[in-house]
Short mmCIF file of N, CA and C in Angstrom, two decimals:
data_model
loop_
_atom_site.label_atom_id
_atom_site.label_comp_id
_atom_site.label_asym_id
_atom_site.label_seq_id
_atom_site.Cartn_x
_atom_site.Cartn_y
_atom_site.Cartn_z
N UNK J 1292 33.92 14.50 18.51
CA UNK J 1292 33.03 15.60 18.77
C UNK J 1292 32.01 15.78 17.64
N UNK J 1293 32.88 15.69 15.95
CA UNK J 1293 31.87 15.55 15.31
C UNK J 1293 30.70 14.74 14.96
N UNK J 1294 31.11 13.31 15.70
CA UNK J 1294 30.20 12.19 15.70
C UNK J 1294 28.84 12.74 16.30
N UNK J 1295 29.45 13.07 17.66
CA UNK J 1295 28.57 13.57 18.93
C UNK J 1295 27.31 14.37 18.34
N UNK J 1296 27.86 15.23 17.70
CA UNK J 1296 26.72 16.32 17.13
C UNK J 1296 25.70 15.79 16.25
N UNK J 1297 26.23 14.88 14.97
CA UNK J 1297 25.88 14.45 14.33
C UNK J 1297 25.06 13.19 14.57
N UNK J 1298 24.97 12.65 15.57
CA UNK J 1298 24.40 11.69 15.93
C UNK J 1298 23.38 12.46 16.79
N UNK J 1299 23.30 13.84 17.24
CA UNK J 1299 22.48 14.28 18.31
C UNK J 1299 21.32 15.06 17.61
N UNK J 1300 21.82 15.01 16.29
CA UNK J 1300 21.03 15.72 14.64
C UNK J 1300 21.53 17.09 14.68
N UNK J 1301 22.00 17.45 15.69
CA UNK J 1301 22.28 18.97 15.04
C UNK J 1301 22.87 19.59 13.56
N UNK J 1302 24.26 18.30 13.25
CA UNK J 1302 24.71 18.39 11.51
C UNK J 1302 24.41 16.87 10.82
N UNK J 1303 23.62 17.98 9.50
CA UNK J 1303 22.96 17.06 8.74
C UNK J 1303 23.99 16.21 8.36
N UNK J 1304 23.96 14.99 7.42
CA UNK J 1304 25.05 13.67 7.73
C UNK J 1304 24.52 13.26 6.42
N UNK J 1305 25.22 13.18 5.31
CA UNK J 1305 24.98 12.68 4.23
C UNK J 1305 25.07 11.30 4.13
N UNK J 1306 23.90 11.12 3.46
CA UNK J 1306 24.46 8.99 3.11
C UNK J 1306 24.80 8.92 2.41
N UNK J 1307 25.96 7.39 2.70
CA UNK J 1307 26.69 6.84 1.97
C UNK J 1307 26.59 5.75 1.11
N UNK J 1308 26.98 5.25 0.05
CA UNK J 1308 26.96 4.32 -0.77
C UNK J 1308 26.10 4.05 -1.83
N UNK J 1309 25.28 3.02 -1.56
CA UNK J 1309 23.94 2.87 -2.07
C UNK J 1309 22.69 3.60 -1.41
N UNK J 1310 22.64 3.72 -0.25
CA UNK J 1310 22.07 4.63 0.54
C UNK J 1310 21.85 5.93 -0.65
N UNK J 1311 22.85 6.52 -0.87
CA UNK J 1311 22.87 7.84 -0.97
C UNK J 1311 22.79 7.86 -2.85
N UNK J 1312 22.71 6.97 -3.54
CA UNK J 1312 21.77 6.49 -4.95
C UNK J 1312 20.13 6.58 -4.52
N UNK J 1313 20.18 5.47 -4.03
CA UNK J 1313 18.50 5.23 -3.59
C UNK J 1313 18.07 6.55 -2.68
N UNK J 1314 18.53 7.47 -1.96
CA UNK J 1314 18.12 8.78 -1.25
C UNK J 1314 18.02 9.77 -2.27
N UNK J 1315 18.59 10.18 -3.16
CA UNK J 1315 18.22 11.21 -3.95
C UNK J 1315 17.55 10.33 -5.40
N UNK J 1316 17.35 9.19 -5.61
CA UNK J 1316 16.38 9.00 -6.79
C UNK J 1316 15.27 8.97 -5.70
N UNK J 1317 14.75 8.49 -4.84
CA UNK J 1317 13.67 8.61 -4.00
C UNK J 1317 13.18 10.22 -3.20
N UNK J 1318 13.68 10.80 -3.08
CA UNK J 1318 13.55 12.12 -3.01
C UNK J 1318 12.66 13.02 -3.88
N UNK J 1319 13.19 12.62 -5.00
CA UNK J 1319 12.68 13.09 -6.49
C UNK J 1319 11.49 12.85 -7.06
N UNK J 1320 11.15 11.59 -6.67
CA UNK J 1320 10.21 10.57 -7.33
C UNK J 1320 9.15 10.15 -6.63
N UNK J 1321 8.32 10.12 -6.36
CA UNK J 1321 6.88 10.20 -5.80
C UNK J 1321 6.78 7.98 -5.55
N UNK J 1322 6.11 7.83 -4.65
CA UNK J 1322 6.46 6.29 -4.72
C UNK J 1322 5.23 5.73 -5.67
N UNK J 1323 4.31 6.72 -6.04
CA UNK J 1323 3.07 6.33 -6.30
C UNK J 1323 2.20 7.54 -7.11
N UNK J 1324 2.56 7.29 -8.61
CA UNK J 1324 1.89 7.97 -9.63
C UNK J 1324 0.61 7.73 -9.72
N UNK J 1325 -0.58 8.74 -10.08
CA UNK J 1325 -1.59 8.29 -10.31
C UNK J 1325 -1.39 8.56 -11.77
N UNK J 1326 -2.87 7.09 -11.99
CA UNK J 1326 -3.14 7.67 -13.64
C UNK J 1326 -3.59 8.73 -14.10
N UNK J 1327 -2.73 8.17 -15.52
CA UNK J 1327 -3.67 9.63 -16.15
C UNK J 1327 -4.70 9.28 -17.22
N UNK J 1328 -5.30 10.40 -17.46
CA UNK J 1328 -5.47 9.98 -18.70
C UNK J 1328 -7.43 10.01 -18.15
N UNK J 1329 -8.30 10.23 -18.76
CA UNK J 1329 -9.97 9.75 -18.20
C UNK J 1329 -10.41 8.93 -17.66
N UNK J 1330 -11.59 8.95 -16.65
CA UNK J 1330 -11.33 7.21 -16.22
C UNK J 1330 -12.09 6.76 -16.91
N UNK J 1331 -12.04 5.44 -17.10
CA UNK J 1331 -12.90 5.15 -18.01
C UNK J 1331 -14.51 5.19 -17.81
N UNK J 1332 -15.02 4.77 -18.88
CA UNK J 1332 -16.76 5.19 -18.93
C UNK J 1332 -17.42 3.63 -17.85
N UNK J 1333 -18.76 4.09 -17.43
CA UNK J 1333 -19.25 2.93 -17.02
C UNK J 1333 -19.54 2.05 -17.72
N UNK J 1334 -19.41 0.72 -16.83
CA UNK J 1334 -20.07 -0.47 -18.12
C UNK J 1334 -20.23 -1.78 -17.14
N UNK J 1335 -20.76 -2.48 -17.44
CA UNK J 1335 -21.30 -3.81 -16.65
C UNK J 1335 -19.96 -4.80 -15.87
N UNK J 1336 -18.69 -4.41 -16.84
CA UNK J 1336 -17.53 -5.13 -16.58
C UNK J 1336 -16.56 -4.27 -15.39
N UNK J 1337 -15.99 -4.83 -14.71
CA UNK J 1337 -15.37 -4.72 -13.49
C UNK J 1337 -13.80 -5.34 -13.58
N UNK J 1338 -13.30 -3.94 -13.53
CA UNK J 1338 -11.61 -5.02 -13.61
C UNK J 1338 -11.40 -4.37 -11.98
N UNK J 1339 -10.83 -6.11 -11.37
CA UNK J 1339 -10.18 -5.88 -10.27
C UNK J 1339 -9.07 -6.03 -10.05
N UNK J 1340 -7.90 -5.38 -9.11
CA UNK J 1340 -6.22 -5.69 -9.41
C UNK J 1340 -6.30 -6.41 -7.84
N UNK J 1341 -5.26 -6.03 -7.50
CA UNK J 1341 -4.91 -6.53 -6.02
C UNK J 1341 -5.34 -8.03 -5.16
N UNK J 1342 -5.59 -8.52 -6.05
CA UNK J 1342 -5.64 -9.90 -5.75
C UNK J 1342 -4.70 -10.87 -5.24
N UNK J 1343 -4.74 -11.43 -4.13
CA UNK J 1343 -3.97 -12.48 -3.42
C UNK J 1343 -3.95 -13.34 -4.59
N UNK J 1344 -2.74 -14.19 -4.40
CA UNK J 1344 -2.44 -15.32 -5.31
C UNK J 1344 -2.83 -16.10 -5.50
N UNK J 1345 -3.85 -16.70 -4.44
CA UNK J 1345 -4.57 -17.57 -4.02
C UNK J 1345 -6.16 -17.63 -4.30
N UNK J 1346 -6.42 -16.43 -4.70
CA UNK J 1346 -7.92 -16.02 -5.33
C UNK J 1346 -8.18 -16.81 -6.21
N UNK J 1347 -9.38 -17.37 -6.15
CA UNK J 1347 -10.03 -18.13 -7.23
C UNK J 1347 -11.37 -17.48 -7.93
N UNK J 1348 -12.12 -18.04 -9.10
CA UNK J 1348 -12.93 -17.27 -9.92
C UNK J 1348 -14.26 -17.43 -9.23
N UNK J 1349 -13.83 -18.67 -8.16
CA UNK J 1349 -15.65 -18.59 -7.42
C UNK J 1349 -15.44 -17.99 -6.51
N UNK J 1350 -14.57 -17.39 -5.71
CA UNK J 1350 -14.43 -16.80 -4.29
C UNK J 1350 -14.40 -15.28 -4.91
N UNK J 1351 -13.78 -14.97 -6.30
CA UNK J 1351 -14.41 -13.42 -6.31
C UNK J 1351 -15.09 -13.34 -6.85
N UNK J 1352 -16.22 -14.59 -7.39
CA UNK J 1352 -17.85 -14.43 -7.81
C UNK J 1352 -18.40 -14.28 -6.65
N UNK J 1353 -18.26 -14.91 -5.63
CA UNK J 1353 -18.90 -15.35 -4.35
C UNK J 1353 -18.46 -13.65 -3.01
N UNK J 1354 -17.77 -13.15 -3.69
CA UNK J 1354 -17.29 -12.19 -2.96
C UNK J 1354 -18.32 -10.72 -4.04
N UNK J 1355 -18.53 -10.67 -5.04
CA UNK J 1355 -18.98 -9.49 -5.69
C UNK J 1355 -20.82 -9.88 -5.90
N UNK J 1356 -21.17 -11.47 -6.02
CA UNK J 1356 -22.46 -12.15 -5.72
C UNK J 1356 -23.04 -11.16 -4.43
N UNK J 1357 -22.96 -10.49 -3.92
CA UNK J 1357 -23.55 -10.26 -3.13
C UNK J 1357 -24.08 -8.84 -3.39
N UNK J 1358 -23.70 -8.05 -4.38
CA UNK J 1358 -24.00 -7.00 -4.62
C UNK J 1358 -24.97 -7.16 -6.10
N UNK J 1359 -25.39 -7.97 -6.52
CA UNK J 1359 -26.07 -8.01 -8.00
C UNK J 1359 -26.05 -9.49 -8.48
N UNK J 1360 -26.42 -9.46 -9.67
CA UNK J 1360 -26.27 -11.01 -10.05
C UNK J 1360 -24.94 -10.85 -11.31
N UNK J 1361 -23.62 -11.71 -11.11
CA UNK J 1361 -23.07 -11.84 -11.65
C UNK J 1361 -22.29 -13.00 -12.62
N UNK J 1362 -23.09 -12.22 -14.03
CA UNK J 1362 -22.60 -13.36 -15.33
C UNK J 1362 -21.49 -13.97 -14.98
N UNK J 1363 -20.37 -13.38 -14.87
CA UNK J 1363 -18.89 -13.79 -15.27
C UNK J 1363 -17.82 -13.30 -14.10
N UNK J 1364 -17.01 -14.71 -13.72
CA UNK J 1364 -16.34 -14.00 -12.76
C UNK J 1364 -15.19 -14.89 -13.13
N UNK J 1365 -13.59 -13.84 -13.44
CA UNK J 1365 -12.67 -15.24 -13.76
C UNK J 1365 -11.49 -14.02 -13.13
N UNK J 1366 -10.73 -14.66 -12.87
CA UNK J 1366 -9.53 -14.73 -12.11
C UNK J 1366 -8.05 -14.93 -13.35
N UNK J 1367 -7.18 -14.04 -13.81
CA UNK J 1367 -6.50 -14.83 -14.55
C UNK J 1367 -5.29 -15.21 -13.92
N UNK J 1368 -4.99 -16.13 -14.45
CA UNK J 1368 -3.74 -16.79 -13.87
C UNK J 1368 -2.98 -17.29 -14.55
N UNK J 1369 -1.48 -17.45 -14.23
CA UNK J 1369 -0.47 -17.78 -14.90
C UNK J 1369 -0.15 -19.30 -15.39
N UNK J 1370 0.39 -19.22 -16.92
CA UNK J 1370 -0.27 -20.32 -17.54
C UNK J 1370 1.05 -21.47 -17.13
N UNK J 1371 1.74 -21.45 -16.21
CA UNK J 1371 2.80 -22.72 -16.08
C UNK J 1371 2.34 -22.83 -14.38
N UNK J 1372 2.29 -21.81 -13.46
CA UNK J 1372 2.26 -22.38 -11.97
C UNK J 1372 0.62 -22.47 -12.02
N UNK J 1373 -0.51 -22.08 -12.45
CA UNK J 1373 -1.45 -21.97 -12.83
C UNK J 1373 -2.08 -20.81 -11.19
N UNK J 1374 -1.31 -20.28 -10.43
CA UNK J 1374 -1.46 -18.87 -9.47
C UNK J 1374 -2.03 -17.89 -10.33
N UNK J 1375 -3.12 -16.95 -9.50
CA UNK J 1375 -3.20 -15.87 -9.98
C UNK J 1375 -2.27 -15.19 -10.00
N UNK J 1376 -2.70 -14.16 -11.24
CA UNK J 1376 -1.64 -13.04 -11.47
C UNK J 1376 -2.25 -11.80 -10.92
N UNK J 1377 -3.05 -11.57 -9.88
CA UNK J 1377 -3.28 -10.66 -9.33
C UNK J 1377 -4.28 -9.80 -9.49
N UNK J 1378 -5.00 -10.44 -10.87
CA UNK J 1378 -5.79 -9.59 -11.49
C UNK J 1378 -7.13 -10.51 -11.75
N UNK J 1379 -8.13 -9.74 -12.21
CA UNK J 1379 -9.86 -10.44 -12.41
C UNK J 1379 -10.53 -9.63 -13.45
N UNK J 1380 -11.50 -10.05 -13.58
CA UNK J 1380 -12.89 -9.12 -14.06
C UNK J 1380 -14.16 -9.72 -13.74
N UNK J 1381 -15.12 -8.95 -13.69
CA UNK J 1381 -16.22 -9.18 -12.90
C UNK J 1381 -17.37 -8.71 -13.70
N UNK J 1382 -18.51 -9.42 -14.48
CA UNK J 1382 -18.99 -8.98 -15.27
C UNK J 1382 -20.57 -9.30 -14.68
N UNK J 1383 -21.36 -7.86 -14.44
CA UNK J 1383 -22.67 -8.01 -13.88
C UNK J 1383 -23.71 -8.01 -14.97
N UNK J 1384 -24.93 -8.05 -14.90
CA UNK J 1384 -26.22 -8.26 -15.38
C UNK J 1384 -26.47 -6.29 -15.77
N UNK J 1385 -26.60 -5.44 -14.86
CA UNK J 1385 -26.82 -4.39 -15.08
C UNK J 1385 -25.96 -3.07 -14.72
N UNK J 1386 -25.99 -2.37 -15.56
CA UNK J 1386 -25.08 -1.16 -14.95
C UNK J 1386 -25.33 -1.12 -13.20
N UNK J 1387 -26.40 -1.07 -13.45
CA UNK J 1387 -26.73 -0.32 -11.41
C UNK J 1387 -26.25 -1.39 -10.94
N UNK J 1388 -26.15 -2.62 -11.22
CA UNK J 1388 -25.79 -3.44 -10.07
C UNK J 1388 -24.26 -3.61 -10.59
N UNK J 1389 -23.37 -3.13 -11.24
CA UNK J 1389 -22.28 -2.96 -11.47
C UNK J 1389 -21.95 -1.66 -10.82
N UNK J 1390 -22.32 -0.67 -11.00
CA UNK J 1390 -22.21 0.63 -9.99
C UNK J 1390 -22.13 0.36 -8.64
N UNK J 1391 -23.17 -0.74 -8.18
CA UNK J 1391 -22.91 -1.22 -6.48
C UNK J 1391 -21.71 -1.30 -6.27
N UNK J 1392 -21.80 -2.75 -7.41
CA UNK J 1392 -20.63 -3.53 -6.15
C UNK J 1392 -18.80 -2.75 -6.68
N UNK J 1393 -19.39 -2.02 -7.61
CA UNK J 1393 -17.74 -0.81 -7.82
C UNK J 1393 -17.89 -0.10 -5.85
N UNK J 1394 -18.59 0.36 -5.99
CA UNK J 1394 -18.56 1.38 -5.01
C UNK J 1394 -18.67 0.49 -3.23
N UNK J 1395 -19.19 -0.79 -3.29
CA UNK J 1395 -18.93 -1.32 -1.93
C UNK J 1395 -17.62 -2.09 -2.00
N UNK J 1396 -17.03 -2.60 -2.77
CA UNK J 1396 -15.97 -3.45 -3.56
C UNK J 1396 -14.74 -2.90 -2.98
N UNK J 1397 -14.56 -1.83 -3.68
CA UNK J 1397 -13.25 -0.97 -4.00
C UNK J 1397 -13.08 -0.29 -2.42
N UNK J 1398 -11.52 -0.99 -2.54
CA UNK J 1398 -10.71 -0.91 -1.08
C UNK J 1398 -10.76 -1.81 -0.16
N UNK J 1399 -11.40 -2.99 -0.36
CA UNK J 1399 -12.02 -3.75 1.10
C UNK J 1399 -11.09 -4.91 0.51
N UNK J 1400 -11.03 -5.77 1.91
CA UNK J 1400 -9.95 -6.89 1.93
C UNK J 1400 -10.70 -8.36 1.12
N UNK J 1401 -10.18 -8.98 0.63
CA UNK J 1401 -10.53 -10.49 0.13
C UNK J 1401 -9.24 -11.27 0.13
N UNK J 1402 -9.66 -12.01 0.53
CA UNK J 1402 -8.16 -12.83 1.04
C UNK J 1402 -7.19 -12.39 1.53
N UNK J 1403 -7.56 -11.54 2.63
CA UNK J 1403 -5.91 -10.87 2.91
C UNK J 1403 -5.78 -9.56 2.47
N UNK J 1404 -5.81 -9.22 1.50
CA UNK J 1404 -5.04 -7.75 0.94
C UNK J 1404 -6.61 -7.41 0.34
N UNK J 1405 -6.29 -5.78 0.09
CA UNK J 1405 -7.11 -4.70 -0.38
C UNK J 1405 -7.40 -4.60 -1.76
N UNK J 1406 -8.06 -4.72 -2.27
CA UNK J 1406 -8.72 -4.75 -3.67
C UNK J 1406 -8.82 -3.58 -4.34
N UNK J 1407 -8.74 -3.77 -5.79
CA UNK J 1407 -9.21 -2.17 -6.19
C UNK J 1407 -9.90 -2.39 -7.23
N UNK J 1408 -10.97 -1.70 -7.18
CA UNK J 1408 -12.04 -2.48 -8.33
C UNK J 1408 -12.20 -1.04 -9.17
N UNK J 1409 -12.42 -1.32 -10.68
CA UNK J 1409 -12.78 0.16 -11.33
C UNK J 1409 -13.56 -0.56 -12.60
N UNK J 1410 -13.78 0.65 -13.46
CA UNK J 1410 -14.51 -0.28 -14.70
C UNK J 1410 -13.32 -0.68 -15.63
N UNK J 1411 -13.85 -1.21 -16.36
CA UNK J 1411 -12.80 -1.90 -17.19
C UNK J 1411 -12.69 -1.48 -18.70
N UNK J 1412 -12.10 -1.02 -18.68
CA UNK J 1412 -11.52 -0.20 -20.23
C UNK J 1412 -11.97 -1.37 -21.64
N UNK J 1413 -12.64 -0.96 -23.00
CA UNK J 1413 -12.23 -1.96 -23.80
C UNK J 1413 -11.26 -2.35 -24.48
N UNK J 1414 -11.23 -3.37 -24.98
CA UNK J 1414 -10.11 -3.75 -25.53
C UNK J 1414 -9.72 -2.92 -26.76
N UNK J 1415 -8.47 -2.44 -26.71
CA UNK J 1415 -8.66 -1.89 -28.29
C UNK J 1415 -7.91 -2.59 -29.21
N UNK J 1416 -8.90 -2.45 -30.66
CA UNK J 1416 -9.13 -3.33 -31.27
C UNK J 1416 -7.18 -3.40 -32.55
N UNK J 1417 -6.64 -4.17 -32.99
CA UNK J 1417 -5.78 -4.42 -33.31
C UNK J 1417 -5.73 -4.04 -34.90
N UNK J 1418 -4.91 -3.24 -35.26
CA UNK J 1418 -4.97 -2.77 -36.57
C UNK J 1418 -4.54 -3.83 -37.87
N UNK J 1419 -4.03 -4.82 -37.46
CA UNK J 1419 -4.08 -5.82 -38.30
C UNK J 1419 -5.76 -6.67 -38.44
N UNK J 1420 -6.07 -6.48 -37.75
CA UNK J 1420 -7.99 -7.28 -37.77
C UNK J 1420 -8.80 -6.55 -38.49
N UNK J 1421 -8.15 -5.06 -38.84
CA UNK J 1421 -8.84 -4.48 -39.48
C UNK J 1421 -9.04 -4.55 -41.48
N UNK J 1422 -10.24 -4.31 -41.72
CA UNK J 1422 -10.32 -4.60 -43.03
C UNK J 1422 -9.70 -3.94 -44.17
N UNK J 1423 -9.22 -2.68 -43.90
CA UNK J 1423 -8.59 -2.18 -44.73
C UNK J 1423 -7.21 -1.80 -44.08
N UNK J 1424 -6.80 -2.35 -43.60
CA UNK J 1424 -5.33 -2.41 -42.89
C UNK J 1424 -4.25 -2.93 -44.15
N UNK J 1425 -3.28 -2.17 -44.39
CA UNK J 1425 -2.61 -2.47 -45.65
C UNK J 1425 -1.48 -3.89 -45.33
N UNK J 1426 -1.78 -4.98 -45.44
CA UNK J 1426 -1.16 -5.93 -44.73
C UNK J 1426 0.32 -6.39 -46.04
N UNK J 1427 1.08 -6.91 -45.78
CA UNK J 1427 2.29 -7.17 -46.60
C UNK J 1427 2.05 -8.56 -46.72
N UNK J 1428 3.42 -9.00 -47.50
CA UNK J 1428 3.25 -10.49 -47.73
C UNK J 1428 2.50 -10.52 -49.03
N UNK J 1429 2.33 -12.20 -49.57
CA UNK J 1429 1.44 -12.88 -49.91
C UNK J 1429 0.71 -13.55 -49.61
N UNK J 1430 -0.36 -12.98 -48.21
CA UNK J 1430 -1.52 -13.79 -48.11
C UNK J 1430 -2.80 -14.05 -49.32
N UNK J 1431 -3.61 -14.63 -48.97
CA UNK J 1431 -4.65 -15.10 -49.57
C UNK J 1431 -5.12 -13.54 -50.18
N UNK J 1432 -5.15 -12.39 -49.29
CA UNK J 1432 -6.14 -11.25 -49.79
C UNK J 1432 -5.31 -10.63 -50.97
N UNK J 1433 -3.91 -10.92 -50.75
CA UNK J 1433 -3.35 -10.39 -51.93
C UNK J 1433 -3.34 -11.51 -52.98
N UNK J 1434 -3.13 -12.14 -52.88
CA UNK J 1434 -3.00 -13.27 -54.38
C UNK J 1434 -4.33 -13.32 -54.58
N UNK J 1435 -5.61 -13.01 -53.98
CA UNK J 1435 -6.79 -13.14 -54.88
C UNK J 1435 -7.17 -11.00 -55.77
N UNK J 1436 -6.30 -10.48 -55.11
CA UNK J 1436 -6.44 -8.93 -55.70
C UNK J 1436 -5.17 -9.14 -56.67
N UNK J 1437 -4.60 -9.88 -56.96
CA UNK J 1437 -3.58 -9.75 -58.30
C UNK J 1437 -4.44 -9.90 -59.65
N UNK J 1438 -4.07 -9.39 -60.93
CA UNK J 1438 -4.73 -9.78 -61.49
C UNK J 1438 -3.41 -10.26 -62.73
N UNK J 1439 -3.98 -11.48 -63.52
CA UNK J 1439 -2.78 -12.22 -64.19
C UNK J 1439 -2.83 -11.63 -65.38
#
């Protein structure tokens, strides 16, 4: 009788096992955080994610070519199967024609799956490259600042 009901939804029916791990961490947890944080500023460079595996650096030149003239188009890929890793950058001639092809770009299919194009953050720069970065050891900068 209790099956009956419970199968007819009237009593709620807790899951079991793993089910009922994965039901209340998923409950909780949103499947899909956005970032945080500013977006970044405009700039001529274009990072794209969502790339089929199969993407190459002339098919998403030849795919963003159509919105501006574009310097640089590379695809990176993984250095033993030599597949993309899903990811690009796309580097145009001018802001405005980087503003295009952000805004016709972003969301539309290339090879299959949906793209997401945004600007591309710079690199930030590494505190060891820096010149007054207090570095350890005995490199060269210290054995020429010793004095005998």
């Amino acid at each position: 009788m209790a099956l009956r009901a419970a199968a007819a939804g009237r009593i709620p029916v807790a899951p079991r096992g793993l089910r009922a791990v994965f039901y209340s961490f998923s409950a909780n947890v949103p499947l899909y955080q956005p970032r945080t944080g500013p977006p970044p500023e405009p700039s001529t460079n274009l990072y794209v994610s969502g790339l089929s595996r199969h993407t190459t650096s002339e098919s998403l030149r030849n795919a963003f070519a159509e919105y501006g003239e574009v310097l640089d188009a590379r695809v990176l890929t993984d250095g033993i199967t030599g597949y993309s890793t899903c990811c690009g950058y796309v580097r145009y001639q001018t802001m405005e024609e980087s503003a295009a092809g952000l805004e016709a770009m972003d969301g539309q299919f290339l090879d299959g799956l949906v793209i997401v194009a945004e600007y591309a953050k710079p690199k930030p720069r590494h505190l060891a490259l820096e010149d007054d970065y207090p570095a350890g050891g005995y490199g060269l900068a210290s054995v020429l600042d010793m004095s005998i």
